[in-house]
């Protein structure tokens, strides 16, 4: 996710805001931006539509292009890009640049912006402390983490440690429904984890019914996600990770194993 270069963190938290309030909501600053630019107010429909990739690696595209692939009327002429301040110089056209520590109010809920690099350099996440929810984009998935497209294992580890420091009852909304395939990898390196076994069975049942597995909880991820448990002896033995290897090195090895895993 390219500084929300896929805009997945922003769009997913707006789309999933139905969990936090009875109706989708666009913050006042977004409304004002649309009015100032003279755009027709269609942002709510845009963000409630199925998300399409807006940007590839190192590229960006106006949100107006999204309309043409998601059956939103092109007459809306929406062009709103929300991104990380870290990426402002390399991603042209960012309308709202967010940085670590920024706080704002969305649907009556305070939102904290967290820098969570690793998948990309400019990745950010959104934490709702009052609602005990975090939108992690492509940094933390259920039972996995994002590929290291731009960042290092050290950066990803620091980002995951920051996220995992949140309360156990925090709901985790990630950017993709990858949990089923992630569960197969997790079981392959830790088959005796009973909590993981139970969760994997639940995940398979949900997907068989074509139901989502997201949100997950921080408590579940701490118990089952191999990328949050890089010091676990069973995982290290399964992948031949030396006892002396630090957590960042272990995370890098786990990530490479996941990249090469065939379910």
Coordinates of C-alpha atoms in Angstrom, one line a residue:
X1 CA 0.0 0.0 0.0
X2 CA 1.7 3.0 -1.3
X3 CA 1.2 5.6 1.5
X4 CA -2.2 4.6 1.0
X5 CA -1.0 4.4 -2.5
X6 CA -3.8 1.9 -3.0
X7 CA -5.8 4.2 -0.7
X8 CA -6.8 0.9 1.0
X9 CA -6.3 2.1 4.6
X10 CA -8.4 5.2 4.0
X11 CA -11.0 3.6 1.9
X12 CA -11.3 0.5 4.0
X13 CA -11.8 2.4 7.2
X14 CA -14.4 4.6 5.6
X15 CA -16.1 1.6 4.2
X16 CA -15.9 -0.4 7.4
X17 CA -17.1 2.6 9.4
X18 CA -20.6 1.0 9.3
X19 CA -19.2 -1.1 12.2
X20 CA -18.7 2.1 14.2
X21 CA -21.8 4.0 13.4
X22 CA -25.2 3.2 11.8
X23 CA -24.5 5.2 8.6
X24 CA -21.4 5.9 6.5
X25 CA -19.9 9.2 7.3
X26 CA -17.6 11.6 5.6
X27 CA -15.7 13.9 8.0
X28 CA -16.2 17.6 7.8
X29 CA -12.8 18.2 6.5
X30 CA -13.5 15.9 3.5
X31 CA -16.8 17.6 2.8
X32 CA -15.2 21.0 2.9
X33 CA -12.5 19.9 0.6
X34 CA -15.1 18.7 -1.9
X35 CA -17.0 22.0 -1.7
X36 CA -13.8 24.0 -2.0
X37 CA -12.8 22.1 -5.1
X38 CA -16.3 22.3 -6.5
X39 CA -16.7 18.6 -6.8
X40 CA -20.1 16.9 -6.7
X41 CA -20.5 15.2 -3.3
X42 CA -20.2 11.6 -4.1
X43 CA -17.4 10.6 -1.7
X44 CA -19.7 8.5 0.4
X45 CA -20.8 6.4 -2.6
X46 CA -17.2 6.1 -3.7
X47 CA -15.9 4.7 -0.4
X48 CA -18.9 2.4 0.0
X49 CA -18.2 0.7 -3.3
X50 CA -15.9 -2.3 -3.7
X51 CA -12.3 -1.1 -3.5
X52 CA -10.2 -1.3 -6.7
X53 CA -6.5 -0.8 -6.8
X54 CA -5.7 2.8 -7.5
X55 CA -1.9 2.5 -7.7
X56 CA 0.7 0.0 -8.6
X57 CA 4.2 -0.1 -7.3
X58 CA 5.7 3.4 -7.5
X59 CA 2.7 4.8 -9.4
X60 CA -0.4 6.8 -8.5
X61 CA -3.8 7.4 -10.1
X62 CA -6.5 9.9 -9.4
X63 CA -9.5 8.6 -7.5
X64 CA -11.7 9.7 -10.4
X65 CA -10.3 6.8 -12.4
X66 CA -11.8 4.5 -9.7
X67 CA -15.3 5.6 -10.7
X68 CA -14.9 4.1 -14.1
X69 CA -14.1 0.7 -12.8
X70 CA -16.7 0.6 -9.9
X71 CA -19.8 1.7 -11.8
X72 CA -19.8 5.2 -10.2
X73 CA -21.0 7.9 -12.5
X74 CA -18.1 9.6 -14.2
X75 CA -20.1 12.9 -13.9
X76 CA -19.2 13.0 -10.3
X77 CA -15.6 14.1 -11.2
X78 CA -14.2 13.0 -7.8
X79 CA -10.5 13.4 -7.4
X80 CA -9.5 13.0 -3.7
X81 CA -6.2 11.3 -2.7
X82 CA -5.4 10.7 0.9
X83 CA -1.9 9.7 1.7
X84 CA 1.1 9.7 4.0
X85 CA 3.1 12.8 4.4
X86 CA 6.2 10.6 4.0
X87 CA 5.2 10.0 0.4
X88 CA 4.0 13.4 -0.5
X89 CA 7.1 14.1 -2.7
X90 CA 6.9 10.9 -4.6
X91 CA 3.2 10.5 -5.1
X92 CA 1.8 13.6 -6.9
X93 CA -1.7 14.9 -6.2
X94 CA -2.1 14.0 -2.5
X95 CA -4.9 16.2 -1.2
X96 CA -4.7 15.3 2.4
X97 CA -1.3 14.3 3.8
X98 CA -1.4 12.5 7.1
X99 CA 1.6 12.0 9.5
X100 CA 2.3 10.0 12.6
X101 CA 0.5 11.4 15.6
X102 CA -2.2 13.3 13.7
X103 CA -5.6 13.1 15.4
X104 CA -9.0 13.9 14.0
X105 CA -12.6 13.1 14.5
X106 CA -14.5 10.7 12.3
X107 CA -18.2 9.9 12.9
X108 CA -17.8 11.2 16.4
X109 CA -14.7 9.0 17.1
X110 CA -11.2 10.2 17.7
X111 CA -8.8 8.7 15.2
X112 CA -5.0 8.4 15.7
X113 CA -2.7 8.2 12.7
X114 CA 0.2 5.7 13.1
X115 CA 3.2 5.4 10.8
X116 CA 3.5 1.7 10.2
X117 CA 6.1 1.2 7.5
X118 CA 7.4 -2.2 6.3
X119 CA 5.1 -3.2 3.4
X120 CA 5.8 0.2 1.9
X121 CA 7.8 3.1 3.4
X122 CA 4.9 5.4 3.7
X123 CA 2.3 3.0 5.1
X124 CA 0.0 4.4 7.8
X125 CA -2.7 2.9 9.9
X126 CA -5.8 4.3 11.7
X127 CA -6.5 3.6 15.4
X128 CA -9.8 4.4 17.0
X129 CA -9.0 4.3 20.7
X130 CA -12.6 4.9 21.9
X131 CA -14.0 2.1 19.7
X132 CA -11.0 -0.2 20.3
X133 CA -10.5 -0.7 16.5
X134 CA -7.5 -0.3 14.2
X135 CA -7.4 -0.3 10.4
X136 CA -4.0 -1.8 9.5
X137 CA -4.2 -1.8 5.7
X138 CA -1.4 -4.0 4.4
X139 CA 0.8 -4.0 7.5
X140 CA -1.0 -6.5 9.7
X141 CA -3.3 -9.2 8.3
X142 CA -5.0 -11.9 10.3
X143 CA -2.3 -14.6 10.7
X144 CA 0.2 -12.7 8.6
X145 CA 1.8 -9.4 7.6
X146 CA 2.3 -7.5 4.4
X147 CA 5.1 -8.4 2.0
X148 CA 8.3 -6.4 2.3
X149 CA 8.0 -4.5 -1.0
X150 CA 9.9 -1.4 0.2
X151 CA 10.6 -1.8 3.9
X152 CA 12.9 -3.9 5.9
X153 CA 12.3 -6.6 8.5
X154 CA 13.4 -4.2 11.1
X155 CA 10.8 -1.6 10.0
X156 CA 8.0 -4.2 9.8
X157 CA 8.9 -5.6 13.2
X158 CA 8.7 -2.2 14.8
X159 CA 5.4 -1.5 13.1
X160 CA 3.9 -4.8 14.3
X161 CA 5.2 -4.3 17.8
X162 CA 3.6 -0.9 17.9
X163 CA 0.3 -2.4 16.7
X164 CA 0.5 -5.4 19.1
X165 CA 0.9 -3.1 22.0
X166 CA -2.8 -2.2 21.7
X167 CA -5.3 -3.8 24.1
X168 CA -6.3 -7.4 23.5
X169 CA -9.9 -6.5 22.8
X170 CA -8.9 -4.2 19.9
X171 CA -10.7 -5.2 16.6
X172 CA -8.3 -5.4 13.7
X173 CA -9.6 -4.5 10.2
X174 CA -7.0 -5.3 7.5
X175 CA -6.9 -4.5 3.8
X176 CA -7.5 -8.0 2.4
X177 CA -9.4 -11.2 3.1
X178 CA -6.3 -13.5 3.1
X179 CA -7.0 -15.3 6.3
X180 CA -7.7 -18.8 4.9
X181 CA -4.5 -19.0 3.0
X182 CA -2.6 -17.4 5.9
X183 CA -4.0 -20.1 8.2
X184 CA -2.6 -22.9 6.1
X185 CA 0.9 -21.4 6.3
X186 CA 0.6 -20.8 10.0
X187 CA -0.5 -24.4 10.6
X188 CA 2.3 -25.7 8.5
X189 CA 4.9 -24.2 10.8
X190 CA 3.0 -24.6 14.1
X191 CA 0.6 -27.5 13.8
X192 CA 0.3 -28.1 17.5
X193 CA -1.0 -24.7 18.4
X194 CA -4.6 -25.5 19.6
X195 CA -5.8 -21.9 19.5
X196 CA -4.6 -21.7 15.9
X197 CA -6.3 -25.0 15.0
X198 CA -9.6 -23.8 16.4
X199 CA -9.3 -20.4 14.6
X200 CA -8.3 -22.1 11.3
X201 CA -11.4 -24.3 11.5
X202 CA -13.5 -21.2 12.1
X203 CA -11.9 -19.4 9.2
X204 CA -12.5 -22.3 6.8
X205 CA -16.2 -22.5 7.9
X206 CA -16.6 -18.7 7.4
X207 CA -15.1 -18.8 3.9
X208 CA -17.2 -21.9 2.9
X209 CA -20.2 -19.8 3.7
X210 CA -18.7 -16.9 1.8
X211 CA -18.6 -14.8 5.0
X212 CA -15.7 -12.6 6.1
X213 CA -13.2 -13.4 8.8
X214 CA -12.4 -9.8 9.4
X215 CA -12.4 -8.1 11.9
X216 CA -10.1 -10.3 14.0
X217 CA -9.0 -9.3 17.5
X218 CA -5.6 -8.4 18.8
X219 CA -5.9 -11.3 21.4
X220 CA -6.4 -13.8 18.6
X221 CA -3.5 -12.5 16.5
X222 CA -1.1 -12.5 19.5
X223 CA -2.0 -16.2 20.0
X224 CA -1.8 -17.4 16.4
X225 CA -0.1 -15.0 14.1
X226 CA 3.5 -16.2 13.4
X227 CA 4.7 -12.7 12.5
X228 CA 3.8 -11.5 16.0
X229 CA 5.5 -14.5 17.7
X230 CA 8.9 -14.4 16.1
X231 CA 10.5 -15.7 19.3
X232 CA 8.4 -18.9 19.5
X233 CA 10.6 -21.9 19.7
X234 CA 8.3 -24.2 17.7
X235 CA 8.1 -21.7 14.8
X236 CA 11.9 -21.3 14.9
X237 CA 12.5 -25.0 14.8
X238 CA 10.1 -25.5 11.9
X239 CA 11.9 -23.0 9.8
X240 CA 15.5 -23.6 11.0
X241 CA 15.8 -20.2 12.6
X242 CA 18.8 -20.1 14.9
X243 CA 18.2 -19.4 18.6
X244 CA 20.7 -16.6 18.4
X245 CA 18.8 -14.9 15.6
X246 CA 17.1 -11.6 16.7
X247 CA 13.4 -11.0 16.1
X248 CA 13.9 -8.9 12.9
X249 CA 16.0 -11.7 11.3
X250 CA 13.4 -14.3 12.3
X251 CA 10.6 -12.2 10.9
X252 CA 12.5 -11.9 7.6
X253 CA 12.9 -15.7 7.4
X254 CA 9.2 -16.2 8.2
X255 CA 8.3 -13.7 5.6
X256 CA 10.4 -15.4 2.9
X257 CA 8.9 -18.8 3.9
X258 CA 5.4 -17.3 3.5
X259 CA 6.3 -15.8 0.1
X260 CA 7.4 -19.3 -1.1
X261 CA 4.6 -21.3 0.5
X262 CA 2.3 -23.3 -1.7
X263 CA -1.0 -24.2 0.0

